[in-house]
């Protein structure tokens, strides 16, 4: 009898595979069940090996328990993308496989990979193509449709330039060639409107895939897509490795968006994984944005990506200019200057809508004792607590801990406790007192948590005449508000003067995205930025509304400072109950890398927040001139960690291409 040996990855945080044997010949990417210690676990076949190298003799090698599933879980290109990702992000291979396996398949159960036979048909609804394409759209489309193989293309389209119509027509072409389409969006809230556009156009089932669906719902979409029963899937980063019968095209909408980067656990970028997948499948990938990332723009400059410009809005209007409003000498009411209040008043009197952007949720960011200066802070992570009036609680925005309101100061027993600063709830509060008859609609994390709430909010906005929308960066994403003629940005100063790497890229993307939400249907929107720095050089550039100009400046600056995308960064993060262990470990890592050619280090530094659930967090920033060199250095470092006593006392992880540097 033949015996085959396999390396199997299990869903545990372990940087290795385990060898098992079986009399059956099993394909790579298949799901199997294996004995593991006293338990049995689901695993994935990573490779067949000729000779077992562990334990010396083959008798000690355990046998795979179950191999009877008919279909592979991971097709070749998805399988290879996962191997690449595990290597690039230095993340345990089993956990990477499991990140892209439907939850239901991660445990032994009676559910298996099998076709559901619920086939959807697609038919192009010609009457849905209500408007004529602009010249720009038409020219870009002709060229975009000619792309047959892997050649990433940036669709640089200002807000209102009709990017979605381009996506629809590219999808139509793929469908006609009997191919499937994957559309990635950065956030769940953006899925409903895009799904509606695709449904209206193609009259068939659109698979929707994101973390707020139940495991059963997700499994169903996954199966239908795998067996070619649905041909269009729209989802967030977790859907990047969705199996398809014949994938022909990937679209990454709002490619610059930070939500593509997973911020904990397996910290991958959905956009970058999509690009790798498209490369391995040799299919076209289209990245869309009005404010593309510096990384993408650099690759365009280097002619590795192609760029297609949609610089005119379909209504023929130019994108709005931003007007700074100097508030240096103005008293603020809930974050708003008197002048701001009066412009809001004038606008709603005309029956128009106002959009107010404030990048902070809750009522006020500080709850303070006016007598001794005590500030309410979180017991587990030490961040300042935010007062939420609607819940009458203090909430930690870093770790979500919730606290009752103190009646008296815990330090001096004074009852002079007060709130300071302002967030969405406070702005809403002040405006509803000032304009009791006008609908004030708040859009933030708290008001959109329930299922269907975002759809209800958008419906209310579209059905109202005069109305005031108050929201966080959620408002700056994707959705358009044609009746808004005034857009006010309240607290941009933090972003303008931030010392953080790429702060200018982030703030300009945010401001230009917010201002693009407003004013369609022949309305010209006015965009006002309250600021204490009206003469700030960066603001002067941003206010032109010309993102390309700002982006070029950012690129030049980063090139001169060798910052990403002209170098590669990894953050080595630690958590430990003991502050000394954490620093000892990072200090040793720092010493080890100190004399490495080309590597520069920042830190060890305390992370923000410093404490989570009682554990101290620190980090070390590692900068390398290239990605390949960084990869090599990190591999060396992992080998070192294995023999250091310091690494036994901490939990460490790598964050490659970090978005958040704190
Ligand atoms: Zn006090
Ligand atoms: Zn906290």
XYZ file of C-alpha atoms and ligand atoms in Angstrom:
664
model
C 0.000 0.000 0.000
C 1.198 3.454 -0.866
C 1.639 5.965 1.909
C 1.682 9.663 1.158
C 2.997 12.368 3.465
C 1.509 15.851 3.710
C 2.278 19.153 5.359
C -0.941 20.362 6.975
C -1.716 23.880 8.247
C -4.047 24.117 11.236
C -5.856 27.255 12.402
C -3.535 28.034 15.279
C -1.026 30.861 15.769
C 1.910 28.597 14.922
C 4.522 29.434 12.286
C 4.802 25.953 10.858
C 2.940 23.101 9.217
C 2.611 19.578 10.660
C 3.336 16.346 8.837
C 0.632 13.663 8.545
C 0.266 10.549 6.447
C -2.523 8.999 4.457
C -3.009 6.127 1.998
C -5.066 8.537 -0.120
C -3.669 10.909 -2.707
C -4.973 14.344 -1.633
C -4.924 17.589 -3.607
C -3.328 20.806 -2.322
C -5.854 23.228 -0.823
C -8.169 20.493 0.413
C -9.729 20.513 3.840
C -8.928 17.525 6.052
C -9.448 16.500 9.668
C -6.367 15.579 11.689
C -5.583 14.435 15.224
C -3.785 17.193 17.139
C -2.696 16.384 20.688
C -5.818 15.064 22.336
C -8.102 16.982 19.958
C -9.067 16.699 16.330
C -8.742 19.789 14.148
C -9.632 20.929 10.667
C -6.529 21.552 8.577
C -5.536 22.446 5.029
C -3.217 20.401 2.819
C -0.292 22.694 1.994
C 2.006 20.282 0.162
C 2.782 16.664 -0.452
C 6.248 15.696 0.754
C 8.334 12.737 -0.295
C 10.077 11.998 2.991
C 8.833 13.067 6.386
C 11.556 15.159 7.998
C 10.121 15.414 11.487
C 10.458 12.891 14.300
C 13.015 10.845 12.361
C 10.938 7.754 11.810
C 7.647 7.637 9.978
C 5.947 5.527 12.642
C 5.505 8.574 14.871
C 3.574 10.381 12.161
C -0.169 10.373 12.673
C -2.698 9.597 10.012
C -5.177 12.058 8.562
C -8.645 11.160 9.882
C -10.895 12.418 7.153
C -10.118 13.130 3.522
C -13.469 12.469 1.914
C -14.495 15.972 0.841
C -14.913 16.052 -2.906
C -13.911 19.636 -3.720
C -10.844 21.634 -2.736
C -11.458 24.520 -0.368
C -8.788 26.712 -1.953
C -8.269 26.755 -5.734
C -4.760 27.130 -7.088
C -4.604 30.908 -7.452
C -6.276 31.542 -4.082
C -3.999 28.959 -2.493
C -0.934 30.675 -3.951
C -2.162 34.120 -2.882
C -2.435 32.774 0.671
C 1.111 31.383 0.594
C 2.322 34.738 -0.670
C 0.384 36.610 2.052
C 1.690 34.415 4.851
C 5.228 35.097 3.662
C 4.769 38.819 2.971
C 2.967 39.617 6.244
C 4.952 37.015 8.240
C 1.710 35.681 9.656
C 1.193 32.045 10.777
C 0.096 30.148 7.696
C -2.792 28.261 9.292
C -4.355 31.498 10.501
C -4.081 32.996 7.028
C -5.842 29.988 5.494
C -8.518 30.132 8.163
C -9.078 33.888 7.638
C -10.391 33.060 4.173
C -12.271 29.877 5.029
C -15.993 30.295 5.789
C -16.476 30.087 9.586
C -18.721 27.058 9.172
C -15.928 25.045 7.568
C -13.379 25.831 10.269
C -14.778 23.161 12.583
C -15.723 19.553 11.991
C -19.414 19.408 11.124
C -21.793 17.834 8.645
C -21.521 20.907 6.378
C -19.406 20.240 3.311
C -18.381 21.988 0.135
C -21.136 21.215 -2.324
C -23.190 22.953 -4.957
C -26.532 24.451 -3.903
C -27.975 24.450 -7.433
C -29.442 27.916 -7.066
C -28.356 29.365 -10.363
C -28.950 33.032 -11.093
C -29.341 34.447 -14.580
C -28.206 37.880 -15.613
C -29.712 40.111 -18.231
C -28.669 43.654 -18.980
C -31.436 46.132 -18.242
C -30.882 48.588 -21.103
C -33.448 51.054 -19.749
C -31.234 51.430 -16.688
C -28.627 53.185 -18.837
C -30.529 56.426 -18.565
C -27.847 58.945 -19.423
C -25.389 59.380 -22.196
C -21.746 58.768 -21.339
C -19.520 61.818 -21.240
C -16.650 62.017 -23.761
C -14.200 61.267 -20.978
C -16.150 58.223 -19.827
C -16.474 56.933 -23.354
C -12.777 57.297 -24.169
C -11.679 55.659 -20.925
C -14.136 52.811 -21.393
C -12.876 51.971 -24.859
C -9.339 51.648 -23.508
C -10.328 49.901 -20.286
C -12.325 47.293 -22.188
C -9.247 46.392 -24.202
C -7.317 45.306 -21.116
C -7.383 41.530 -21.103
C -4.567 40.507 -18.786
C -2.998 41.612 -15.546
C -2.213 45.295 -15.854
C -3.481 47.249 -12.853
C -5.399 50.359 -13.863
C -6.220 53.348 -11.737
C -9.541 54.989 -12.522
C -8.861 58.441 -11.130
C -12.304 59.950 -11.120
C -13.286 63.060 -9.191
C -16.444 62.580 -7.122
C -19.459 62.805 -9.385
C -17.555 61.750 -12.503
C -19.521 58.528 -12.904
C -17.047 55.834 -11.850
C -19.853 53.424 -10.986
C -21.191 53.585 -14.550
C -17.730 52.587 -15.768
C -17.702 49.657 -13.323
C -21.126 48.559 -14.564
C -20.091 48.602 -18.200
C -16.860 46.720 -17.488
C -18.879 44.153 -15.548
C -21.308 43.871 -18.467
C -18.466 43.028 -20.798
C -17.132 40.358 -18.419
C -20.598 38.810 -18.011
C -20.981 38.599 -21.780
C -17.734 36.632 -21.885
C -19.210 34.315 -19.236
C -16.822 35.591 -16.599
C -17.400 36.531 -12.960
C -16.751 39.849 -11.244
C -15.479 40.678 -7.760
C -16.154 44.199 -6.486
C -14.432 45.270 -3.274
C -15.665 48.173 -1.163
C -13.941 49.495 1.957
C -16.957 49.529 4.251
C -20.171 47.621 4.833
C -22.147 50.858 4.678
C -21.137 51.296 1.053
C -22.462 47.899 -0.039
C -26.252 48.553 -0.156
C -26.140 51.369 -2.724
C -23.644 49.613 -4.994
C -25.635 46.363 -4.749
C -28.760 48.265 -5.804
C -26.970 49.749 -8.829
C -25.732 46.296 -9.913
C -29.127 44.644 -9.287
C -30.961 47.298 -11.280
C -28.534 46.901 -14.145
C -28.174 43.116 -14.341
C -31.472 41.780 -12.967
C -29.846 38.837 -11.159
C -28.536 37.829 -7.747
C -25.630 39.847 -6.443
C -23.622 38.056 -3.772
C -22.970 40.258 -0.768
C -20.203 39.278 1.625
C -19.101 41.046 4.796
C -18.628 40.480 8.515
C -22.088 41.604 9.592
C -23.782 38.658 7.868
C -24.362 35.404 9.771
C -21.932 32.508 9.155
C -24.726 30.685 7.300
C -25.420 33.642 5.001
C -21.732 33.985 4.214
C -21.312 30.262 3.573
C -24.210 30.306 1.117
C -22.713 33.169 -0.913
C -19.316 31.454 -0.844
C -20.756 28.172 -2.161
C -22.881 29.794 -4.851
C -19.926 31.813 -6.055
C -17.567 28.837 -5.984
C -19.886 26.771 -8.173
C -20.645 29.597 -10.589
C -24.266 30.008 -9.479
C -23.728 33.720 -8.958
C -21.319 35.744 -11.051
C -21.109 39.034 -9.192
C -19.948 39.413 -5.595
C -19.695 42.741 -3.785
C -17.917 42.647 -0.455
C -15.459 44.097 2.000
C -11.834 43.002 2.426
C -12.883 39.608 3.841
C -14.238 38.697 0.394
C -10.962 39.334 -1.454
C -10.283 35.604 -1.872
C -13.866 34.603 -2.702
C -13.792 31.537 -4.976
C -15.299 31.930 -8.471
C -15.874 29.590 -11.324
C -14.303 31.907 -13.878
C -13.123 35.178 -12.384
C -12.562 37.745 -15.107
C -12.241 41.050 -13.337
C -11.599 42.631 -9.928
C -12.727 46.158 -9.073
C -11.389 47.855 -5.927
C -13.578 50.883 -5.226
C -12.136 53.745 -3.119
C -8.750 52.028 -3.242
C -7.147 54.659 -0.971
C -9.444 53.855 1.950
C -7.808 52.845 5.220
C -10.562 50.299 5.904
C -8.917 47.952 3.407
C -6.226 47.420 6.005
C -7.117 45.006 8.795
C -5.985 46.612 12.029
C -5.585 43.551 14.246
C -4.816 39.834 14.026
C -3.792 39.087 10.447
C -3.059 42.665 9.383
C -3.412 42.387 5.620
C -4.447 44.970 3.044
C -7.485 43.828 1.056
C -6.417 46.005 -1.848
C -2.893 44.614 -1.996
C -4.124 41.037 -1.740
C -6.569 41.732 -4.558
C -3.696 42.978 -6.727
C -1.639 39.864 -5.943
C -4.607 37.645 -6.762
C -5.219 39.419 -10.074
C -1.540 38.991 -10.907
C -1.591 35.258 -10.176
C -4.808 34.791 -12.181
C -3.520 37.126 -14.895
C -6.757 39.129 -15.041
C -7.482 42.870 -15.145
C -7.862 44.805 -11.895
C -9.320 48.305 -11.703
C -8.621 50.572 -8.744
C -11.034 53.478 -8.432
C -10.675 56.649 -6.386
C -11.071 60.415 -6.401
C -8.119 60.601 -4.030
C -5.790 57.706 -4.891
C -3.193 56.454 -2.433
C 0.396 57.619 -2.823
C 1.421 54.006 -3.333
C -0.821 53.680 -6.388
C 0.187 57.080 -7.795
C 3.850 56.169 -7.498
C 3.281 52.974 -9.472
C 1.474 55.042 -12.108
C 4.488 57.369 -12.312
C 6.719 54.343 -12.762
C 4.432 53.157 -15.568
C 3.654 49.929 -13.724
C -0.010 50.921 -13.499
C -2.076 52.711 -16.134
C -4.100 55.758 -15.172
C -7.447 56.799 -16.618
C -8.678 60.278 -15.747
C -12.277 61.226 -15.191
C -11.737 64.817 -14.195
C -15.137 66.218 -15.096
C -18.320 65.588 -13.218
C -21.143 64.184 -15.309
C -23.171 67.324 -14.554
C -20.393 69.364 -16.162
C -19.680 71.259 -12.962
C -16.221 71.672 -11.541
C -15.571 70.093 -8.145
C -16.240 72.570 -5.333
C -13.512 74.822 -3.955
C -12.892 74.811 -0.232
C -13.198 78.085 1.670
C -11.254 78.454 4.940
C -13.119 80.312 7.684
C -10.767 81.866 10.244
C -12.075 81.125 13.738
C -9.045 82.374 15.700
C -11.048 85.080 17.493
C -14.488 83.459 17.417
C -16.110 81.890 20.428
C -17.335 78.391 19.515
C -20.726 76.973 20.397
C -20.439 73.215 20.364
C -17.513 73.509 17.987
C -19.288 75.960 15.643
C -18.448 79.641 15.150
C -21.263 82.232 15.115
C -20.601 82.902 11.464
C -20.954 79.200 10.710
C -24.289 79.117 12.535
C -25.627 82.020 10.507
C -24.606 80.486 7.140
C -26.358 77.259 8.195
C -29.466 79.310 9.004
C -29.490 81.027 5.615
C -29.126 77.724 3.773
C -31.970 75.882 5.430
C -34.199 78.924 5.038
C -33.855 78.369 1.285
C -35.104 74.784 1.731
C -31.654 73.306 1.092
C -29.593 70.767 2.984
C -26.425 71.216 5.052
C -23.762 68.621 5.754
C -21.611 69.057 8.851
C -18.494 66.962 9.191
C -16.926 66.517 12.601
C -14.484 63.698 13.051
C -15.570 62.730 16.555
C -18.599 60.835 17.764
C -20.345 61.215 21.113
C -21.210 64.466 22.893
C -17.878 65.691 24.267
C -14.378 64.214 24.333
C -13.511 65.420 27.844
C -15.300 64.951 31.167
C -13.426 67.080 33.662
C -13.425 68.414 37.196
C -13.312 72.208 36.973
C -12.041 72.389 40.551
C -8.913 70.180 40.442
C -8.472 69.285 36.781
C -9.230 65.538 37.131
C -10.165 64.018 33.762
C -12.288 60.875 33.411
C -10.186 58.138 31.847
C -10.565 54.464 31.059
C -9.434 51.977 33.741
C -8.261 49.415 31.258
C -6.500 51.522 28.603
C -6.065 54.980 30.184
C -7.602 56.818 27.202
C -9.800 59.827 27.981
C -13.481 58.911 28.158
C -16.032 60.456 25.816
C -19.361 61.637 27.208
C -22.354 60.181 25.314
C -25.477 62.138 26.174
C -27.932 59.797 24.426
C -26.784 56.885 26.577
C -25.879 59.040 29.595
C -22.608 57.158 29.885
C -18.887 57.721 29.496
C -17.489 55.516 26.739
C -13.904 54.623 25.855
C -13.528 54.846 22.075
C -10.347 52.791 22.113
C -11.577 49.693 23.943
C -15.372 50.278 24.086
C -15.537 50.100 27.901
C -18.641 51.845 29.275
C -18.812 53.748 32.594
C -21.500 55.394 34.702
C -21.319 59.159 35.194
C -19.677 60.219 38.460
C -21.722 62.642 40.585
C -18.604 64.003 42.275
C -14.931 64.181 41.408
C -13.146 61.053 42.720
C -10.087 63.158 43.605
C -11.449 66.290 45.331
C -15.148 65.374 45.775
C -16.165 68.616 44.081
C -19.402 68.428 42.097
C -18.186 70.896 39.490
C -17.913 68.255 36.779
C -18.206 69.518 33.236
C -17.848 68.435 29.623
C -15.431 70.091 27.210
C -15.012 69.952 23.456
C -17.585 68.636 21.077
C -18.629 65.664 18.981
C -21.508 64.732 16.668
C -24.079 64.461 19.499
C -23.330 67.942 20.781
C -23.573 69.522 17.337
C -26.865 67.685 16.841
C -28.045 68.889 20.252
C -27.276 72.563 19.576
C -28.748 72.545 16.089
C -31.982 70.878 17.174
C -32.454 73.587 19.801
C -31.704 76.301 17.237
C -33.860 74.753 14.487
C -36.536 72.659 16.191
C -38.508 72.123 12.967
C -35.625 71.029 10.748
C -34.716 67.335 10.618
C -31.244 66.895 12.107
C -29.796 63.575 10.973
C -26.775 62.132 12.728
C -24.549 59.664 10.844
C -21.891 58.007 12.975
C -20.886 54.642 14.374
C -23.551 54.867 17.105
C -26.453 55.787 14.826
C -25.675 53.192 12.150
C -24.937 50.074 14.172
C -28.314 48.415 13.762
C -28.966 46.517 10.554
C -30.796 48.630 7.997
C -30.212 51.880 9.894
C -27.938 53.388 7.258
C -30.510 52.728 4.519
C -33.217 54.360 6.685
C -30.989 57.392 7.258
C -30.264 57.862 3.539
C -33.945 57.498 2.712
C -34.822 60.181 5.245
C -32.207 62.537 3.764
C -33.429 61.984 0.210
C -37.087 62.451 1.180
C -36.508 65.641 3.160
C -36.292 69.166 1.823
C -34.266 71.265 4.250
C -32.263 69.077 6.605
C -28.961 69.073 8.468
C -26.700 66.028 8.373
C -24.121 65.758 11.129
C -21.579 63.003 10.787
C -18.117 61.546 11.111
C -15.869 60.326 8.287
C -18.633 57.862 7.481
C -20.263 60.760 5.640
C -17.200 61.206 3.470
C -17.501 57.774 1.908
C -19.251 56.886 -1.295
C -22.759 58.113 -0.701
C -23.906 61.262 -2.479
C -26.272 63.900 -1.181
C -27.588 65.870 -4.163
C -29.661 68.301 -2.088
C -26.741 69.415 0.061
C -25.585 72.876 -0.978
C -23.460 73.699 2.051
C -20.774 71.551 3.557
C -19.046 72.539 6.799
C -15.901 70.937 8.137
C -15.485 71.569 11.838
C -12.253 70.133 13.213
C -9.754 69.730 10.402
C -6.958 71.492 12.286
C -5.881 68.328 14.114
C -5.135 66.699 10.760
C -3.483 69.775 9.252
C -0.910 70.178 11.998
C -0.409 66.490 12.801
C 3.246 65.389 12.858
C 2.283 61.879 11.754
C 3.749 60.382 8.564
C 1.327 60.885 5.676
C -0.917 63.197 7.712
C -1.216 65.502 4.706
C -2.247 62.653 2.423
C -4.913 61.577 4.911
C -6.374 65.004 5.646
C -6.479 66.057 1.992
C -8.201 62.789 1.038
C -10.728 63.322 3.783
C -11.467 66.959 2.973
C -11.744 66.378 -0.757
C -13.929 63.300 -0.239
C -16.298 65.163 2.114
C -16.642 68.132 -0.187
C -17.357 65.798 -3.107
C -20.437 64.353 -1.398
C -22.313 67.604 -1.775
C -24.092 69.373 -4.595
C -25.332 67.522 -7.631
C -28.354 68.101 -9.802
C -27.262 71.605 -10.771
C -26.612 72.715 -7.226
C -23.266 74.287 -6.631
C -22.099 73.424 -3.155
C -20.098 75.684 -0.925
C -17.533 73.981 1.300
C -16.352 75.809 4.408
C -13.499 74.715 6.638
C -13.337 76.199 10.107
C -9.691 76.697 10.972
C -7.274 78.530 13.213
C -4.632 78.236 10.479
C -6.200 79.918 7.431
C -2.741 80.610 5.984
C -1.421 77.077 6.375
C 0.522 76.144 3.244
C -1.012 72.703 3.015
C -4.504 74.081 3.414
C -3.778 76.509 0.572
C -3.116 73.542 -1.697
C -5.990 71.442 -0.465
C -8.466 74.262 -0.915
C -7.920 74.277 -4.664
C -9.715 70.923 -4.601
C -7.011 69.596 -6.943
C -5.958 66.362 -5.283
C -3.309 65.549 -7.877
C -1.464 68.743 -6.906
C -1.446 67.842 -3.205
C -0.545 64.230 -3.942
C 2.444 65.242 -6.089
C 3.713 67.396 -3.271
C 3.310 64.529 -0.799
C 5.160 62.209 -3.179
C 8.070 64.634 -3.572
C 8.302 65.143 0.165
C 8.205 61.421 0.937
C 10.783 60.734 -1.733
C 13.176 63.249 -0.212
C 12.646 61.760 3.260
C 12.669 58.127 2.029
C 9.234 57.541 3.481
C 6.683 55.088 2.045
C 5.947 54.489 -0.789
C 9.700 55.131 -1.323
C 10.583 52.725 1.466
C 8.910 49.931 3.386
C 7.827 50.013 6.992
C 7.044 47.316 9.524
C 5.939 47.989 13.069
C 6.979 45.388 15.597
C 4.216 45.509 18.225
C 4.264 43.975 21.677
C 1.787 43.480 24.480
C 2.760 42.293 27.928
C 1.434 42.495 31.463
C 4.895 43.583 32.498
C 6.132 46.949 31.113
C 9.771 45.925 31.582
C 9.478 42.668 29.598
C 7.941 44.548 26.712
C 10.757 47.110 26.613
C 13.503 44.501 27.173
C 12.280 42.605 24.138
C 12.022 45.681 21.889
C 15.389 46.989 23.074
C 17.048 43.717 22.153
C 15.349 43.775 18.742
C 16.540 47.347 18.304
C 20.142 46.438 19.241
C 20.083 43.443 16.892
C 19.002 45.575 13.927
C 21.048 48.618 14.808
C 24.069 47.792 12.670
C 22.097 46.435 9.718
C 22.824 48.274 6.525
C 19.952 50.385 5.239
C 17.640 49.700 8.166
C 16.504 52.628 10.292
C 14.588 52.396 13.525
C 12.275 54.590 15.582
C 11.598 53.618 19.168
C 10.809 51.579 21.204
C 7.797 53.831 21.756
C 4.650 53.533 23.851
C 1.618 52.698 21.652
C -1.691 54.538 21.729
C -3.545 53.471 23.807
C -0.746 52.345 26.091
C -2.872 49.778 27.902
C -5.534 47.387 26.660
C -7.198 45.030 29.135
C -4.395 45.625 31.608
C -1.645 44.820 29.096
C 1.057 47.365 28.235
C 1.639 47.996 24.526
C 4.840 49.228 22.892
C 6.226 49.230 19.411
C 9.345 49.614 17.306
C 9.198 51.115 13.805
C 11.490 49.354 11.311
C 12.141 51.105 7.997
C 13.824 49.440 5.039
C 14.675 50.761 1.562
C 12.785 47.936 -0.184
C 10.084 45.377 0.470
C 12.319 42.409 -0.362
C 15.044 43.536 1.986
C 12.512 44.125 4.763
C 11.132 40.627 4.225
C 14.614 39.154 4.602
C 15.411 41.138 7.724
C 12.136 40.138 9.373
C 12.740 36.469 8.620
C 16.113 36.766 10.307
C 14.451 38.492 13.262
C 11.843 35.729 13.685
C 14.655 33.150 13.876
C 16.334 35.256 16.555
C 13.101 35.578 18.539
C 12.866 31.794 18.726
C 15.976 31.608 20.875
C 15.601 34.760 22.989
C 14.373 34.359 26.555
C 12.921 37.902 26.203
C 10.438 36.781 23.565
C 8.838 34.217 25.903
C 7.502 36.992 28.121
C 5.705 39.080 25.490
C 3.213 38.694 22.704
C 4.701 40.169 19.559
C 3.381 40.762 16.049
C 4.409 42.463 12.823
C 2.349 45.163 11.137
C 3.583 45.430 7.547
C 2.689 48.580 5.542
C 0.922 50.035 8.594
C -1.740 52.661 8.085
C -1.837 53.735 11.707
C 1.639 54.545 12.990
C 0.728 54.789 16.689
Zn -11.680 67.411 41.360
Zn -10.407 51.950 27.190
